[in-house]
């Protein structure tokens, strides 16, 4: 069984993330969407459990997708769950520059752990968690940038 892992901060998840999840779920038998618990990062918008709940709600229609929280190195967690491929979305050349280094380290130290980059759909290229956080902070309309179930959850913030 081919297991893929799609790691990220997902604070909060966007429709761009959902698009990547839906496409990645077709490439592997099982896709584990893994929310990083980073003890060095200050508290974001959502706590990790809320990020997980958001992802679970928005991916209910995808039977081969599981959402987890993890901490530590991605290569260690990937090994623990038998994932052989990491999925990452790429919105721009800037993203690619950042991701290449991470993918190379993960391959070198992770026993050949591969990374597949999926190009973000052009209509989602400008959407990011940080843009959504900023819109929330200043009262902007972000409803088109997150899945409907996540919008309902976020309206509380
Ligand atoms: O959504 P993000 O914040 O761009 O995701 C970054 C993430 C979680 C994929 C990356 O920071 C990561 O894999 N962190 C786990 C720790 C790790 O393995 N770091 C070494 C990477 S070379």
Short mmCIF file of N, CA and C and ligand atoms in Angstrom, two decimals:
data_model
loop_
_atom_site.label_atom_id
_atom_site.label_comp_id
_atom_site.label_asym_id
_atom_site.label_seq_id
_atom_site.Cartn_x
_atom_site.Cartn_y
_atom_site.Cartn_z
N UNK A 1 0.85 -1.20 0.00
CA UNK A 1 0.00 0.00 0.00
C UNK A 1 0.89 1.26 0.00
N UNK A 2 0.62 2.15 -0.94
CA UNK A 2 1.42 3.37 -1.01
C UNK A 2 0.81 4.44 -0.10
N UNK A 3 1.59 4.84 0.91
CA UNK A 3 1.12 5.86 1.85
C UNK A 3 1.85 7.18 1.55
N UNK A 4 1.08 8.25 1.40
CA UNK A 4 1.67 9.58 1.21
C UNK A 4 1.40 10.43 2.43
N UNK A 5 2.29 11.37 2.68
CA UNK A 5 2.08 12.29 3.80
C UNK A 5 2.09 13.73 3.26
N UNK A 6 1.07 14.48 3.67
CA UNK A 6 0.99 15.90 3.28
C UNK A 6 1.10 16.72 4.56
N UNK A 7 2.33 17.16 4.87
CA UNK A 7 2.54 17.89 6.13
C UNK A 7 2.33 19.39 5.96
N UNK A 8 2.03 20.06 7.04
CA UNK A 8 1.91 21.51 6.97
C UNK A 8 1.47 22.09 8.29
N UNK A 9 1.36 23.42 8.30
CA UNK A 9 0.89 24.11 9.50
C UNK A 9 -0.63 24.23 9.50
N UNK A 10 -1.20 24.45 8.32
CA UNK A 10 -2.66 24.50 8.14
C UNK A 10 -3.34 25.44 9.16
N UNK A 11 -2.80 26.63 9.28
CA UNK A 11 -3.34 27.58 10.29
C UNK A 11 -3.87 28.84 9.64
N UNK A 12 -5.06 28.82 9.04
CA UNK A 12 -5.95 27.67 8.90
C UNK A 12 -5.77 27.03 7.52
N UNK A 13 -6.47 25.91 7.32
CA UNK A 13 -6.44 25.30 5.99
C UNK A 13 -7.19 26.21 5.02
N UNK A 14 -6.79 26.19 3.76
CA UNK A 14 -7.43 27.02 2.73
C UNK A 14 -8.00 26.11 1.64
N UNK A 15 -8.70 26.74 0.67
CA UNK A 15 -9.19 25.90 -0.44
C UNK A 15 -8.02 25.43 -1.30
N UNK A 16 -6.91 26.15 -1.24
CA UNK A 16 -5.71 25.68 -1.95
C UNK A 16 -5.23 24.36 -1.35
N UNK A 17 -5.22 24.28 -0.02
CA UNK A 17 -4.84 23.01 0.64
C UNK A 17 -5.81 21.90 0.23
N UNK A 18 -7.10 22.23 0.24
CA UNK A 18 -8.09 21.19 -0.09
C UNK A 18 -7.88 20.67 -1.51
N UNK A 19 -7.57 21.58 -2.42
CA UNK A 19 -7.33 21.18 -3.81
C UNK A 19 -6.15 20.20 -3.88
N UNK A 20 -5.07 20.51 -3.15
CA UNK A 20 -3.90 19.62 -3.15
C UNK A 20 -4.28 18.27 -2.54
N UNK A 21 -5.04 18.29 -1.45
CA UNK A 21 -5.42 17.03 -0.79
C UNK A 21 -6.25 16.17 -1.74
N UNK A 22 -7.22 16.79 -2.40
CA UNK A 22 -8.09 16.02 -3.31
C UNK A 22 -7.27 15.41 -4.45
N UNK A 23 -6.32 16.16 -4.97
CA UNK A 23 -5.50 15.63 -6.08
C UNK A 23 -4.51 14.58 -5.58
N UNK A 24 -3.90 14.83 -4.42
CA UNK A 24 -2.91 13.89 -3.88
C UNK A 24 -3.57 12.56 -3.49
N UNK A 25 -4.81 12.64 -3.02
CA UNK A 25 -5.51 11.42 -2.58
C UNK A 25 -5.70 10.44 -3.74
N UNK A 26 -5.65 10.96 -4.97
CA UNK A 26 -5.80 10.08 -6.15
C UNK A 26 -4.47 9.42 -6.52
N UNK A 27 -3.38 9.92 -5.95
CA UNK A 27 -2.06 9.40 -6.35
C UNK A 27 -1.53 8.32 -5.42
N UNK A 28 -2.14 8.20 -4.25
CA UNK A 28 -1.66 7.22 -3.26
C UNK A 28 -2.85 6.39 -2.75
N UNK A 29 -2.54 5.28 -2.10
CA UNK A 29 -3.64 4.48 -1.53
C UNK A 29 -4.20 5.16 -0.29
N UNK A 30 -3.28 5.71 0.50
CA UNK A 30 -3.71 6.40 1.72
C UNK A 30 -2.93 7.71 1.84
N UNK A 31 -3.65 8.78 2.14
CA UNK A 31 -2.98 10.08 2.33
C UNK A 31 -3.16 10.52 3.78
N UNK A 32 -2.03 10.73 4.44
CA UNK A 32 -2.06 11.22 5.82
C UNK A 32 -1.75 12.72 5.80
N UNK A 33 -2.73 13.51 6.18
CA UNK A 33 -2.54 14.96 6.27
C UNK A 33 -2.05 15.23 7.69
N UNK A 34 -0.84 15.76 7.80
CA UNK A 34 -0.18 15.83 9.11
C UNK A 34 0.06 17.27 9.53
N UNK A 35 -0.60 17.66 10.62
CA UNK A 35 -0.49 19.02 11.15
C UNK A 35 0.73 19.07 12.07
N UNK A 36 1.69 19.93 11.74
CA UNK A 36 2.89 20.03 12.56
C UNK A 36 2.60 20.74 13.88
N UNK A 37 2.96 20.09 14.96
CA UNK A 37 2.95 20.75 16.27
C UNK A 37 4.36 21.24 16.49
N UNK A 38 4.57 22.54 16.36
CA UNK A 38 5.91 23.10 16.48
C UNK A 38 6.05 23.84 17.80
N UNK A 39 6.74 23.23 18.77
CA UNK A 39 6.83 23.86 20.09
C UNK A 39 7.59 25.19 20.06
N UNK A 40 8.38 25.42 18.99
CA UNK A 40 9.16 26.67 18.92
C UNK A 40 8.38 27.83 18.32
N UNK A 41 7.24 27.52 17.74
CA UNK A 41 6.47 28.58 17.09
C UNK A 41 5.43 29.11 18.06
N UNK A 42 5.26 30.44 18.08
CA UNK A 42 4.27 31.00 19.00
C UNK A 42 2.89 30.56 18.56
N UNK A 43 1.97 30.58 19.50
CA UNK A 43 0.58 30.18 19.22
C UNK A 43 0.06 30.93 18.00
N UNK A 44 -0.50 30.20 17.05
CA UNK A 44 -1.04 30.85 15.85
C UNK A 44 -2.50 31.23 16.05
N UNK A 45 -3.25 31.18 14.95
CA UNK A 45 -4.68 31.51 15.02
C UNK A 45 -5.45 30.38 15.71
N UNK A 46 -5.24 29.17 15.21
CA UNK A 46 -5.97 28.00 15.74
C UNK A 46 -5.03 27.09 16.51
N UNK A 47 -5.55 26.44 17.55
CA UNK A 47 -4.71 25.41 18.19
C UNK A 47 -4.71 24.18 17.27
N UNK A 48 -3.82 23.24 17.59
CA UNK A 48 -3.62 22.12 16.66
C UNK A 48 -4.86 21.26 16.51
N UNK A 49 -5.57 21.07 17.61
CA UNK A 49 -6.77 20.23 17.56
C UNK A 49 -7.82 20.87 16.64
N UNK A 50 -7.95 22.21 16.70
CA UNK A 50 -8.91 22.90 15.84
C UNK A 50 -8.49 22.81 14.37
N UNK A 51 -7.20 22.86 14.12
CA UNK A 51 -6.72 22.71 12.73
C UNK A 51 -7.08 21.32 12.21
N UNK A 52 -6.91 20.33 13.09
CA UNK A 52 -7.22 18.93 12.72
C UNK A 52 -8.72 18.80 12.44
N UNK A 53 -9.53 19.38 13.31
CA UNK A 53 -10.99 19.31 13.14
C UNK A 53 -11.39 19.96 11.81
N UNK A 54 -10.76 21.10 11.50
CA UNK A 54 -11.07 21.80 10.24
C UNK A 54 -10.74 20.90 9.05
N UNK A 55 -9.58 20.28 9.09
CA UNK A 55 -9.17 19.41 7.98
C UNK A 55 -10.09 18.19 7.87
N UNK A 56 -10.44 17.63 9.01
CA UNK A 56 -11.32 16.45 8.99
C UNK A 56 -12.68 16.81 8.40
N UNK A 57 -13.20 17.96 8.81
CA UNK A 57 -14.52 18.37 8.31
C UNK A 57 -14.51 18.58 6.81
N UNK A 58 -13.42 19.16 6.30
CA UNK A 58 -13.37 19.51 4.88
C UNK A 58 -12.98 18.33 3.99
N UNK A 59 -12.51 17.24 4.61
CA UNK A 59 -12.07 16.09 3.79
C UNK A 59 -12.94 14.85 4.03
N UNK A 60 -14.11 15.08 4.63
CA UNK A 60 -15.02 13.96 4.95
C UNK A 60 -15.35 13.11 3.73
N UNK A 61 -15.36 13.74 2.56
CA UNK A 61 -15.75 13.04 1.33
C UNK A 61 -14.61 12.20 0.75
N UNK A 62 -13.45 12.21 1.41
CA UNK A 62 -12.29 11.48 0.87
C UNK A 62 -11.95 10.31 1.79
N UNK A 63 -12.40 9.09 1.43
CA UNK A 63 -12.27 7.96 2.34
C UNK A 63 -10.83 7.53 2.62
N UNK A 64 -9.89 7.86 1.74
CA UNK A 64 -8.51 7.41 1.98
C UNK A 64 -7.64 8.50 2.61
N UNK A 65 -8.30 9.51 3.18
CA UNK A 65 -7.54 10.59 3.83
C UNK A 65 -7.71 10.52 5.35
N UNK A 66 -6.58 10.59 6.04
CA UNK A 66 -6.61 10.61 7.51
C UNK A 66 -5.86 11.86 7.98
N UNK A 67 -6.37 12.49 9.03
CA UNK A 67 -5.71 13.71 9.53
C UNK A 67 -5.11 13.40 10.90
N UNK A 68 -3.86 13.81 11.08
CA UNK A 68 -3.17 13.58 12.36
C UNK A 68 -2.41 14.84 12.75
N UNK A 69 -1.97 14.90 14.00
CA UNK A 69 -1.01 15.92 14.41
C UNK A 69 0.30 15.20 14.67
N UNK A 70 1.42 15.86 14.36
CA UNK A 70 2.71 15.23 14.65
C UNK A 70 3.68 16.29 15.15
N UNK A 71 4.72 15.79 15.82
CA UNK A 71 5.77 16.70 16.25
C UNK A 71 7.12 16.04 15.96
N UNK A 72 8.16 16.83 15.86
CA UNK A 72 9.48 16.26 15.55
C UNK A 72 9.75 16.36 14.06
N UNK A 73 10.72 15.54 13.63
CA UNK A 73 11.12 15.59 12.23
C UNK A 73 10.12 14.85 11.35
N UNK A 74 9.89 15.42 10.19
CA UNK A 74 8.98 14.78 9.22
C UNK A 74 9.48 13.39 8.82
N UNK A 75 10.80 13.27 8.63
CA UNK A 75 11.33 11.98 8.20
C UNK A 75 11.04 10.88 9.23
N UNK A 76 11.11 11.24 10.51
CA UNK A 76 10.84 10.24 11.56
C UNK A 76 9.37 9.84 11.55
N UNK A 77 8.52 10.85 11.41
CA UNK A 77 7.08 10.54 11.42
C UNK A 77 6.68 9.75 10.17
N UNK A 78 7.28 10.13 9.03
CA UNK A 78 6.97 9.41 7.78
C UNK A 78 7.34 7.93 7.93
N UNK A 79 8.48 7.69 8.57
CA UNK A 79 8.94 6.30 8.77
C UNK A 79 7.95 5.55 9.67
N UNK A 80 7.53 6.23 10.73
CA UNK A 80 6.61 5.62 11.70
C UNK A 80 5.31 5.15 11.03
N UNK A 81 4.82 5.92 10.06
CA UNK A 81 3.54 5.56 9.43
C UNK A 81 3.74 4.88 8.07
N UNK A 82 5.01 4.54 7.77
CA UNK A 82 5.31 3.85 6.50
C UNK A 82 5.00 4.69 5.27
N UNK A 83 5.12 5.99 5.38
CA UNK A 83 4.88 6.84 4.20
C UNK A 83 6.13 6.83 3.33
N UNK A 84 5.94 6.67 2.03
CA UNK A 84 7.10 6.64 1.13
C UNK A 84 7.21 7.91 0.30
N UNK A 85 6.20 8.77 0.40
CA UNK A 85 6.25 9.99 -0.39
C UNK A 85 5.62 11.16 0.38
N UNK A 86 6.29 12.31 0.26
CA UNK A 86 5.79 13.55 0.86
C UNK A 86 5.13 14.36 -0.26
N UNK A 87 4.00 14.94 0.03
CA UNK A 87 3.31 15.80 -0.94
C UNK A 87 3.43 17.25 -0.48
N UNK A 88 3.80 18.14 -1.39
CA UNK A 88 3.82 19.56 -1.09
C UNK A 88 3.24 20.33 -2.27
N UNK A 89 2.52 21.38 -1.97
CA UNK A 89 1.97 22.23 -3.01
C UNK A 89 2.93 23.37 -3.30
N UNK A 90 3.02 23.74 -4.58
CA UNK A 90 3.93 24.82 -5.00
C UNK A 90 3.11 25.91 -5.68
N UNK A 91 3.18 27.13 -5.12
CA UNK A 91 2.42 28.23 -5.72
C UNK A 91 3.27 29.11 -6.62
N UNK A 92 4.59 29.09 -6.37
CA UNK A 92 5.46 30.04 -7.08
C UNK A 92 6.90 29.55 -7.05
N UNK A 93 7.75 30.28 -7.79
CA UNK A 93 9.17 29.96 -7.78
C UNK A 93 9.77 30.13 -6.39
N UNK A 94 9.21 31.08 -5.63
CA UNK A 94 9.70 31.31 -4.27
C UNK A 94 9.43 30.08 -3.40
N UNK A 95 8.23 29.53 -3.55
CA UNK A 95 7.90 28.30 -2.81
C UNK A 95 8.89 27.20 -3.19
N UNK A 96 9.13 27.07 -4.50
CA UNK A 96 9.99 25.98 -4.97
C UNK A 96 11.39 26.10 -4.38
N UNK A 97 11.93 27.33 -4.34
CA UNK A 97 13.26 27.55 -3.77
C UNK A 97 13.32 27.01 -2.34
N UNK A 98 12.28 27.33 -1.56
CA UNK A 98 12.25 26.89 -0.16
C UNK A 98 12.08 25.37 -0.07
N UNK A 99 11.22 24.85 -0.91
CA UNK A 99 10.86 23.44 -0.81
C UNK A 99 11.97 22.51 -1.27
N UNK A 100 12.75 22.97 -2.28
CA UNK A 100 13.79 22.09 -2.82
C UNK A 100 14.76 21.63 -1.75
N UNK A 101 15.22 22.58 -0.94
CA UNK A 101 16.18 22.26 0.12
C UNK A 101 15.60 21.25 1.09
N UNK A 102 14.33 21.49 1.46
CA UNK A 102 13.69 20.60 2.43
C UNK A 102 13.55 19.19 1.83
N UNK A 103 13.16 19.15 0.55
CA UNK A 103 12.98 17.86 -0.11
C UNK A 103 14.30 17.10 -0.21
N UNK A 104 15.37 17.86 -0.48
CA UNK A 104 16.67 17.20 -0.61
C UNK A 104 17.15 16.64 0.73
N UNK A 105 16.99 17.44 1.79
CA UNK A 105 17.39 16.95 3.12
C UNK A 105 16.54 15.74 3.50
N UNK A 106 15.24 15.82 3.25
CA UNK A 106 14.37 14.71 3.61
C UNK A 106 14.75 13.44 2.84
N UNK A 107 15.20 13.61 1.61
CA UNK A 107 15.60 12.42 0.82
C UNK A 107 16.92 11.86 1.35
N UNK A 108 17.86 12.77 1.66
CA UNK A 108 19.17 12.31 2.14
C UNK A 108 19.07 11.64 3.50
N UNK A 109 18.34 12.28 4.41
CA UNK A 109 18.30 11.77 5.79
C UNK A 109 17.16 10.80 6.03
N UNK A 110 16.22 10.77 5.09
CA UNK A 110 15.01 9.96 5.30
C UNK A 110 15.02 8.66 4.52
N UNK A 111 16.22 8.16 4.23
CA UNK A 111 16.30 6.86 3.55
C UNK A 111 15.64 6.87 2.18
N UNK A 112 15.80 8.00 1.48
CA UNK A 112 15.25 8.06 0.11
C UNK A 112 13.81 8.53 0.05
N UNK A 113 13.31 9.06 1.15
CA UNK A 113 11.94 9.59 1.16
C UNK A 113 11.77 10.60 0.02
N UNK A 114 10.84 10.32 -0.87
CA UNK A 114 10.63 11.18 -2.04
C UNK A 114 9.64 12.29 -1.74
N UNK A 115 9.73 13.38 -2.50
CA UNK A 115 8.74 14.45 -2.40
C UNK A 115 8.11 14.66 -3.78
N UNK A 116 6.80 14.73 -3.81
CA UNK A 116 6.10 15.08 -5.04
C UNK A 116 5.55 16.48 -4.86
N UNK A 117 5.88 17.36 -5.81
CA UNK A 117 5.34 18.73 -5.78
C UNK A 117 4.14 18.80 -6.70
N UNK A 118 3.03 19.27 -6.16
CA UNK A 118 1.86 19.51 -7.00
C UNK A 118 1.72 21.01 -7.21
N UNK A 119 1.57 21.40 -8.47
CA UNK A 119 1.39 22.83 -8.75
C UNK A 119 0.02 23.26 -8.27
N UNK A 120 -0.01 24.34 -7.54
CA UNK A 120 -1.30 24.89 -7.12
C UNK A 120 -2.09 25.32 -8.35
N UNK A 121 -3.39 25.08 -8.33
CA UNK A 121 -4.23 25.55 -9.43
C UNK A 121 -4.10 27.07 -9.49
N UNK A 122 -3.98 27.65 -10.71
CA UNK A 122 -3.71 29.09 -10.84
C UNK A 122 -4.70 29.95 -10.06
N UNK A 123 -5.95 29.52 -10.00
CA UNK A 123 -6.95 30.36 -9.29
C UNK A 123 -6.72 30.39 -7.78
N UNK A 124 -5.88 29.48 -7.26
CA UNK A 124 -5.61 29.47 -5.83
C UNK A 124 -4.21 29.99 -5.49
N UNK A 125 -3.47 30.43 -6.52
CA UNK A 125 -2.06 30.75 -6.31
C UNK A 125 -1.84 31.90 -5.32
N UNK A 126 -2.81 32.78 -5.19
CA UNK A 126 -2.62 33.93 -4.30
C UNK A 126 -3.13 33.64 -2.88
N UNK A 127 -3.67 32.45 -2.68
CA UNK A 127 -4.28 32.15 -1.38
C UNK A 127 -3.28 31.47 -0.46
N UNK A 128 -3.20 31.96 0.76
CA UNK A 128 -2.32 31.33 1.74
C UNK A 128 -2.96 31.46 3.12
N UNK A 129 -2.49 30.66 4.05
CA UNK A 129 -3.00 30.76 5.42
C UNK A 129 -2.72 32.14 5.98
N UNK A 130 -1.55 32.70 5.65
CA UNK A 130 -1.21 34.02 6.24
C UNK A 130 -2.13 35.11 5.69
N UNK A 131 -2.52 35.02 4.41
CA UNK A 131 -3.47 36.00 3.86
C UNK A 131 -4.80 35.87 4.60
N UNK A 132 -5.25 34.63 4.80
CA UNK A 132 -6.53 34.42 5.50
C UNK A 132 -6.44 34.97 6.93
N UNK A 133 -5.33 34.72 7.61
CA UNK A 133 -5.17 35.22 8.99
C UNK A 133 -5.25 36.75 9.02
N UNK A 134 -4.60 37.38 8.03
CA UNK A 134 -4.60 38.85 7.96
C UNK A 134 -6.02 39.38 7.71
N UNK A 135 -6.74 38.72 6.79
CA UNK A 135 -8.12 39.16 6.50
C UNK A 135 -8.98 39.02 7.76
N UNK A 136 -8.78 37.94 8.47
CA UNK A 136 -9.55 37.75 9.72
C UNK A 136 -9.21 38.86 10.71
N UNK A 137 -7.92 39.13 10.84
CA UNK A 137 -7.48 40.13 11.83
C UNK A 137 -8.06 41.51 11.55
N UNK A 138 -8.23 41.84 10.25
CA UNK A 138 -8.68 43.20 9.91
C UNK A 138 -10.11 43.24 9.37
N UNK A 139 -10.83 42.14 9.59
CA UNK A 139 -12.25 42.14 9.24
C UNK A 139 -12.54 42.05 7.75
N UNK A 140 -11.62 41.49 6.97
CA UNK A 140 -11.86 41.33 5.52
C UNK A 140 -12.68 40.08 5.22
N UNK A 141 -13.17 40.01 3.98
CA UNK A 141 -13.98 38.86 3.56
C UNK A 141 -13.07 37.74 3.03
N UNK A 142 -12.98 36.69 3.79
CA UNK A 142 -12.11 35.57 3.38
C UNK A 142 -12.92 34.34 3.01
N UNK A 143 -14.25 34.51 2.87
CA UNK A 143 -15.12 33.35 2.70
C UNK A 143 -14.80 32.53 1.45
N UNK A 144 -14.23 33.17 0.42
CA UNK A 144 -13.95 32.44 -0.81
C UNK A 144 -12.63 31.67 -0.72
N UNK A 145 -11.90 31.87 0.35
CA UNK A 145 -10.54 31.32 0.42
C UNK A 145 -10.39 30.08 1.30
N UNK A 146 -11.47 29.74 1.98
CA UNK A 146 -11.43 28.54 2.84
C UNK A 146 -12.66 27.68 2.52
N UNK A 147 -12.58 26.35 2.76
CA UNK A 147 -13.76 25.51 2.55
C UNK A 147 -14.91 26.00 3.44
N UNK A 148 -16.13 25.74 2.99
CA UNK A 148 -17.31 26.27 3.68
C UNK A 148 -17.35 25.85 5.16
N UNK A 149 -17.02 24.57 5.40
CA UNK A 149 -17.07 24.08 6.79
C UNK A 149 -16.05 24.81 7.67
N UNK A 150 -14.92 25.16 7.06
CA UNK A 150 -13.88 25.87 7.81
C UNK A 150 -14.31 27.31 8.07
N UNK A 151 -15.00 27.89 7.08
CA UNK A 151 -15.50 29.27 7.26
C UNK A 151 -16.44 29.32 8.46
N UNK A 152 -17.32 28.32 8.55
CA UNK A 152 -18.26 28.30 9.68
C UNK A 152 -17.50 28.21 11.00
N UNK A 153 -16.46 27.39 11.02
CA UNK A 153 -15.65 27.22 12.22
C UNK A 153 -14.91 28.51 12.57
N UNK A 154 -14.39 29.19 11.53
CA UNK A 154 -13.55 30.37 11.76
C UNK A 154 -14.35 31.61 12.13
N UNK A 155 -15.63 31.60 11.79
CA UNK A 155 -16.44 32.80 12.06
C UNK A 155 -16.42 33.17 13.55
N UNK A 156 -16.07 32.19 14.37
CA UNK A 156 -16.00 32.43 15.82
C UNK A 156 -14.82 33.34 16.17
N UNK A 157 -13.84 33.44 15.25
CA UNK A 157 -12.60 34.17 15.61
C UNK A 157 -12.67 35.64 15.22
O1 LIG B 1 2.70 24.69 6.04
P1 LIG B 1 4.17 24.89 6.26
O2 LIG B 1 4.40 25.71 7.49
O3 LIG B 1 4.83 25.45 5.04
O4 LIG B 1 4.78 23.42 6.53
C1 LIG B 1 6.16 23.25 6.82
C2 LIG B 1 6.47 21.81 7.25
C3 LIG B 1 5.56 21.37 8.37
C4 LIG B 1 6.25 20.89 6.06
C5 LIG B 1 7.97 21.72 7.66
O5 LIG B 1 8.26 22.77 8.53
C6 LIG B 1 8.32 20.40 8.34
O6 LIG B 1 8.35 19.36 7.71
N1 LIG B 1 8.56 20.44 9.65
C7 LIG B 1 8.84 19.27 10.46
C8 LIG B 1 10.24 19.34 11.05
C9 LIG B 1 11.27 18.91 10.02
O7 LIG B 1 11.28 17.79 9.56
N2 LIG B 1 12.16 19.85 9.67
C10 LIG B 1 13.25 19.60 8.77
C11 LIG B 1 12.93 19.96 7.35
S1 LIG B 1 14.42 19.88 6.39
#
